[in-house]
XYZ file of C-alpha atoms in Angstrom:
403
model
C -48.884 -43.196 83.099
C -46.141 -40.857 84.329
C -45.580 -38.894 81.135
C -42.783 -36.740 82.516
C -40.877 -39.823 83.696
C -41.267 -41.344 80.223
C -39.846 -38.237 78.562
C -36.990 -38.018 81.051
C -36.035 -41.678 80.699
C -35.616 -41.426 76.961
C -33.744 -38.136 77.172
C -31.392 -39.663 79.750
C -30.767 -42.507 77.315
C -29.718 -40.068 74.614
C -27.349 -38.367 77.062
C -25.723 -41.672 78.097
C -25.175 -42.592 74.451
C -23.675 -39.196 73.651
C -26.480 -38.473 71.175
C -28.255 -35.711 73.098
C -28.266 -32.489 71.100
C -27.564 -29.151 72.753
C -28.308 -25.905 70.947
C -25.503 -23.387 70.830
C -26.845 -19.892 71.501
C -25.191 -17.996 68.655
C -25.755 -14.542 67.211
C -24.627 -14.002 63.650
C -23.199 -10.554 62.986
C -23.857 -8.799 59.701
C -20.675 -8.439 57.679
C -18.627 -10.660 60.018
C -19.497 -14.180 58.859
C -18.252 -16.830 59.710
C -17.686 -15.207 63.098
C -20.554 -15.168 65.579
C -21.172 -14.144 69.170
C -21.790 -17.045 71.521
C -24.010 -16.510 74.550
C -22.682 -19.206 76.842
C -22.225 -20.130 80.499
C -19.140 -17.901 80.699
C -20.841 -14.940 79.086
C -20.303 -13.715 75.547
C -17.419 -14.829 73.330
C -16.548 -14.823 69.663
C -16.565 -18.129 67.810
C -15.890 -19.214 64.248
C -18.746 -21.188 62.705
C -17.574 -24.252 60.745
C -20.806 -26.161 60.190
C -23.078 -23.618 58.522
C -25.088 -24.608 55.460
C -24.862 -20.969 54.359
C -22.061 -22.390 52.236
C -21.141 -19.224 50.322
C -22.074 -16.593 52.896
C -24.959 -15.315 50.773
C -26.982 -14.747 53.947
C -24.638 -11.794 54.501
C -24.375 -10.541 50.918
C -25.317 -6.867 50.411
C -27.444 -7.658 47.335
C -29.517 -10.124 49.352
C -29.921 -7.844 52.354
C -30.792 -4.828 50.224
C -33.420 -6.804 48.298
C -34.972 -8.032 51.539
C -35.052 -4.562 53.062
C -36.671 -3.138 49.923
C -39.325 -5.864 49.798
C -40.020 -5.549 53.526
C -40.532 -1.804 53.180
C -42.683 -2.237 50.072
C -44.796 -5.275 51.030
C -44.665 -5.668 54.806
C -43.664 -8.700 56.819
C -45.823 -11.730 56.004
C -47.410 -13.097 52.865
C -50.904 -12.920 54.352
C -52.021 -16.461 53.663
C -51.606 -19.548 51.537
C -50.736 -19.128 47.877
C -54.317 -20.013 46.937
C -55.911 -17.573 49.368
C -54.340 -14.112 49.322
C -50.739 -15.291 49.854
C -49.282 -15.101 46.343
C -47.072 -12.048 46.033
C -45.323 -10.770 42.911
C -41.981 -11.645 44.528
C -43.050 -15.315 44.596
C -43.748 -15.219 40.871
C -40.415 -13.558 40.125
C -38.536 -16.106 42.240
C -40.218 -19.054 40.539
C -39.222 -17.594 37.179
C -35.611 -17.289 38.353
C -35.606 -20.892 39.550
C -37.116 -22.258 36.351
C -34.499 -20.392 34.318
C -31.688 -21.567 36.611
C -32.531 -25.198 35.883
C -33.632 -24.779 32.267
C -37.176 -25.880 33.101
C -40.619 -24.645 32.109
C -41.722 -23.908 35.653
C -40.889 -23.990 39.344
C -42.944 -24.146 42.534
C -42.008 -22.702 45.926
C -42.403 -24.399 49.307
C -41.674 -23.229 52.845
C -38.674 -25.535 53.257
C -36.629 -28.123 51.451
C -38.092 -30.739 53.777
C -41.600 -29.744 52.725
C -40.779 -29.666 49.010
C -39.445 -33.246 49.172
C -42.200 -34.556 51.421
C -45.048 -32.905 49.529
C -43.840 -33.589 46.002
C -42.836 -37.216 46.462
C -45.965 -38.071 48.415
C -48.188 -36.374 45.827
C -46.560 -37.853 42.727
C -46.160 -41.385 44.042
C -49.642 -41.587 45.561
C -51.382 -40.384 42.386
C -49.339 -41.980 39.619
C -51.172 -45.248 38.879
C -49.608 -48.322 40.480
C -46.366 -46.411 41.072
C -43.148 -47.995 42.320
C -40.537 -45.725 43.911
C -36.908 -46.779 43.646
C -35.153 -44.916 46.460
C -31.407 -44.680 47.079
C -30.542 -46.196 50.465
C -29.013 -42.938 51.754
C -31.774 -40.555 50.722
C -32.605 -37.734 53.127
C -35.244 -38.166 55.835
C -37.570 -35.728 54.057
C -37.545 -37.912 50.950
C -38.118 -41.051 52.991
C -41.056 -39.480 54.826
C -42.638 -38.305 51.574
C -42.238 -41.757 50.100
C -43.748 -43.399 53.192
C -46.678 -40.991 53.181
C -47.459 -41.840 49.560
C -48.040 -45.504 50.509
C -46.660 -46.444 47.113
C -44.640 -49.613 46.755
C -41.040 -48.741 47.574
C -37.862 -50.522 46.565
C -34.624 -49.362 48.194
C -31.489 -49.755 46.100
C -27.938 -49.846 47.434
C -26.355 -46.419 47.655
C -25.031 -45.294 44.248
C -25.027 -48.946 43.082
C -26.052 -48.957 39.427
C -26.120 -52.742 39.097
C -28.498 -53.017 42.036
C -30.689 -50.230 40.659
C -30.924 -51.893 37.255
C -31.719 -55.287 38.763
C -34.556 -53.755 40.741
C -35.853 -51.744 37.796
C -35.846 -54.891 35.645
C -37.919 -56.707 38.256
C -40.756 -54.157 38.007
C -43.523 -54.952 35.513
C -42.878 -52.928 32.328
C -46.230 -51.118 32.330
C -46.009 -49.749 35.874
C -45.194 -46.143 36.717
C -41.652 -45.925 38.113
C -39.911 -43.061 39.906
C -36.181 -43.081 40.732
C -35.478 -40.834 43.731
C -31.881 -39.861 44.485
C -29.632 -36.969 45.498
C -26.737 -35.275 43.751
C -24.468 -34.496 46.737
C -25.049 -36.645 49.819
C -24.512 -34.327 52.748
C -22.986 -36.606 55.369
C -20.293 -38.367 53.286
C -20.052 -35.677 50.606
C -20.132 -38.185 47.747
C -21.868 -37.538 44.423
C -24.300 -39.775 42.565
C -23.558 -41.291 39.125
C -26.225 -39.093 37.560
C -25.701 -39.808 33.864
C -25.866 -43.554 34.392
C -29.021 -43.215 36.512
C -30.603 -41.173 33.710
C -29.592 -43.857 31.216
C -31.331 -46.504 33.311
C -34.391 -44.278 33.678
C -34.605 -43.988 29.895
C -34.122 -47.718 29.416
C -36.867 -48.643 31.893
C -39.192 -45.654 31.262
C -38.894 -44.233 34.773
C -39.262 -40.674 36.040
C -36.207 -39.138 37.687
C -36.481 -37.161 40.938
C -33.281 -35.392 41.968
C -32.614 -33.714 45.307
C -30.019 -30.977 44.617
C -30.244 -29.187 47.968
C -26.525 -29.433 48.759
C -25.499 -28.598 45.188
C -27.612 -25.658 44.006
C -25.545 -22.504 44.030
C -22.400 -24.586 44.539
C -21.831 -26.281 41.178
C -22.388 -25.507 37.527
C -21.533 -22.388 35.570
C -24.604 -20.583 36.921
C -25.077 -22.456 40.206
C -27.653 -24.891 38.850
C -26.075 -27.805 40.708
C -24.452 -31.059 39.624
C -27.143 -31.540 36.984
C -26.039 -28.287 35.340
C -22.338 -29.040 35.723
C -22.771 -32.414 34.038
C -25.139 -31.094 31.358
C -27.935 -33.371 32.556
C -30.652 -31.035 33.837
C -32.761 -31.636 30.715
C -32.835 -35.362 31.541
C -34.146 -34.898 35.084
C -37.937 -34.791 35.399
C -38.074 -33.191 38.865
C -35.245 -31.108 40.317
C -35.760 -30.279 43.985
C -33.696 -27.679 45.786
C -33.470 -25.372 48.750
C -33.068 -21.654 49.284
C -31.662 -22.220 52.792
C -28.120 -23.344 51.990
C -25.988 -21.770 49.264
C -28.677 -19.136 48.561
C -28.585 -18.009 52.190
C -32.261 -17.598 53.169
C -35.029 -20.183 53.677
C -37.477 -22.194 51.599
C -37.615 -25.062 49.125
C -38.742 -25.621 45.565
C -39.173 -27.991 42.673
C -38.515 -27.301 38.995
C -39.730 -29.263 35.988
C -42.407 -29.239 33.343
C -45.274 -26.776 33.637
C -47.755 -29.634 33.857
C -45.846 -31.435 36.621
C -45.481 -28.287 38.743
C -49.153 -27.436 38.212
C -50.118 -30.990 39.175
C -48.222 -30.759 42.467
C -49.588 -27.245 43.086
C -53.136 -28.507 42.572
C -53.014 -31.749 44.556
C -50.376 -31.395 47.298
C -51.861 -30.733 50.724
C -48.430 -29.629 51.945
C -48.491 -26.809 49.419
C -52.192 -25.977 49.470
C -52.474 -25.561 53.251
C -49.159 -23.812 54.025
C -48.836 -20.049 54.381
C -46.542 -18.654 51.704
C -42.987 -17.492 52.297
C -42.701 -13.824 53.331
C -42.166 -11.625 50.253
C -38.879 -10.325 51.679
C -37.532 -13.884 51.823
C -38.517 -14.495 48.216
C -36.865 -11.230 47.157
C -33.672 -12.123 49.003
C -33.549 -15.579 47.450
C -34.045 -14.155 43.961
C -31.196 -11.706 44.551
C -28.894 -14.531 45.698
C -29.747 -16.636 42.649
C -29.176 -13.720 40.276
C -25.807 -12.985 41.851
C -24.600 -16.593 41.746
C -25.786 -17.018 38.161
C -23.175 -14.498 37.059
C -20.458 -14.849 39.724
C -18.169 -17.841 40.126
C -15.888 -16.100 42.636
C -17.660 -17.503 45.708
C -17.727 -21.048 44.337
C -14.053 -20.974 43.350
C -12.912 -19.599 46.700
C -15.001 -22.156 48.563
C -13.397 -25.017 46.636
C -9.939 -23.560 47.296
C -10.521 -23.426 51.043
C -12.005 -26.932 51.133
C -8.969 -28.285 49.268
C -6.605 -26.479 51.638
C -8.390 -27.914 54.645
C -8.116 -31.449 53.274
C -4.381 -31.044 52.663
C -3.854 -29.664 56.168
C -5.834 -32.517 57.738
C -3.736 -35.032 55.808
C -0.516 -33.394 56.989
C -1.744 -33.507 60.604
C -2.833 -37.145 60.294
C -6.470 -36.357 61.054
C -8.846 -38.867 59.437
C -11.395 -37.487 57.012
C -13.497 -38.797 54.147
C -12.071 -37.973 50.751
C -14.857 -36.918 48.413
C -15.327 -34.671 45.374
C -17.642 -32.179 47.095
C -17.440 -29.158 49.398
C -18.209 -31.191 52.539
C -15.280 -32.272 54.760
C -16.263 -34.961 57.320
C -13.618 -35.559 60.018
C -14.177 -39.067 61.320
C -14.250 -39.763 65.073
C -16.130 -43.062 65.293
C -17.415 -42.725 68.842
C -20.478 -40.695 69.917
C -19.220 -39.704 73.362
C -15.788 -38.655 72.089
C -17.397 -36.838 69.183
C -19.500 -34.778 71.587
C -16.482 -34.169 73.845
C -14.444 -33.008 70.876
C -17.163 -30.601 69.796
C -17.566 -29.228 73.340
C -13.829 -28.640 73.845
C -13.498 -26.967 70.456
C -16.291 -24.567 71.361
C -15.408 -23.899 74.992
C -11.627 -23.676 74.754
C -10.801 -22.827 71.143
C -13.741 -20.766 69.892
C -14.466 -23.278 67.129
C -18.117 -24.193 66.576
C -18.938 -27.463 64.823
C -21.748 -29.816 65.752
C -21.155 -33.543 66.359
C -22.943 -35.734 63.831
C -24.085 -38.881 65.604
C -26.684 -41.634 65.205
C -29.367 -41.630 63.786
C -28.104 -39.027 61.295
C -25.186 -41.347 60.487
C -24.708 -45.063 61.271
C -23.251 -45.998 64.651
C -19.480 -46.179 64.526
C -19.215 -43.466 61.863
C -19.703 -40.448 64.142
C -18.014 -37.357 62.777
C -17.556 -33.617 62.738
C -18.862 -32.212 59.455
C -16.952 -29.147 58.314
C -18.154 -26.815 55.581
C -15.295 -24.415 54.821
C -16.475 -21.381 52.911
C -15.043 -18.494 50.937
C -15.043 -16.296 54.041
C -12.926 -18.662 56.140
C -9.403 -17.231 56.113
C -6.177 -19.232 55.928
C -5.630 -18.238 59.577
C -9.043 -19.769 60.400
C -7.988 -23.002 58.704
C -4.698 -23.122 60.592
C -6.380 -22.468 63.944
C -8.955 -25.184 63.260
C -6.423 -27.888 62.394
C -4.117 -26.950 65.276
C -7.071 -27.098 67.668
C -8.241 -30.451 66.362
C -4.735 -31.861 66.559
C -4.287 -30.786 70.179
C -7.595 -32.282 71.304
C -6.906 -35.468 69.317
C -3.937 -36.064 71.620
C -5.893 -35.314 74.804
C -8.739 -37.666 73.869
C -6.299 -40.337 72.577
C -8.085 -40.613 69.248
C -6.684 -42.662 66.389
C -4.738 -40.821 63.701
C -5.052 -41.516 60.007
C -2.819 -44.291 58.735
């Protein structure tokens, strides 16, 4: 077999479809977010980043950087091993305490990424709960789907945010079986929010565990940044809250929060946790500093919401189609993979605007989009430049305006 020809053929297919991903060579500059230096074919240039998951700019916050520097100087670079073998550092313990308190839970458990925390926790719980059935929202993240698949538990997919469909499928499960409802709070591609209270009501009615992915909501919602579950006063009704440290908290890593017994169970039986080297202590210290700051400061959240609302109003005025939703995510709809990639390339090359095209398989074919995440550090001038740039390219590419 000609392996290289096989690889090339499939890569060429992605390029023809407009789904081939190209990394932008960017260099973030301390204190200058959302600006970054692009290392491109024409040399270096300044760009404005519009698709960062560092939603609140905490990756640049002095408290976070100072905490990381202090921990690096005190503890060194790496953790030194897995948590079970030499890798547990006091900063890990302190961070888990912060996370448990943030969500009003007995305990929390750290993972190396949000992907790993979903994959490891769902696969461990569903594979070991006796005769478990997982009821998974149709738009759950790939990490949740992979964890569910790995568990080999029976899986029932319910229509996205459809309570009637969820109840019908819960009712069809034998009453004595273990049941786990897996869903998200904020769905990152459309920016919609789940009907959390009603899902909890159904979980109570049918004696099911609730597993909530809050990765796009922690830090962003709630009085202390505990997510949609905190904002709605529902955290106490969620059995497992999963989150990330890599988005609003500005560093890297994932976690779960829940009962002490549940966290200890996952810690003791999850291969993804047991055999992974622990997060560097400096990362844990930085995450803890970000959480502490956002527990007591609403300024970043309020400014972010203001800028997102402004962007939506400006897009409406310009006739640029976008999905209306109640979250911080602003998807501008293109509907064609090739045009979506062209739009992204022109924005970057000619206007200094960096946003990645979101194409299949991340979103269904025909719903290709640019996903904007305006933050508190995007100025009004940034917003104006973005919408003017989009509007100009819309004309060049003959794209359809909003009705």
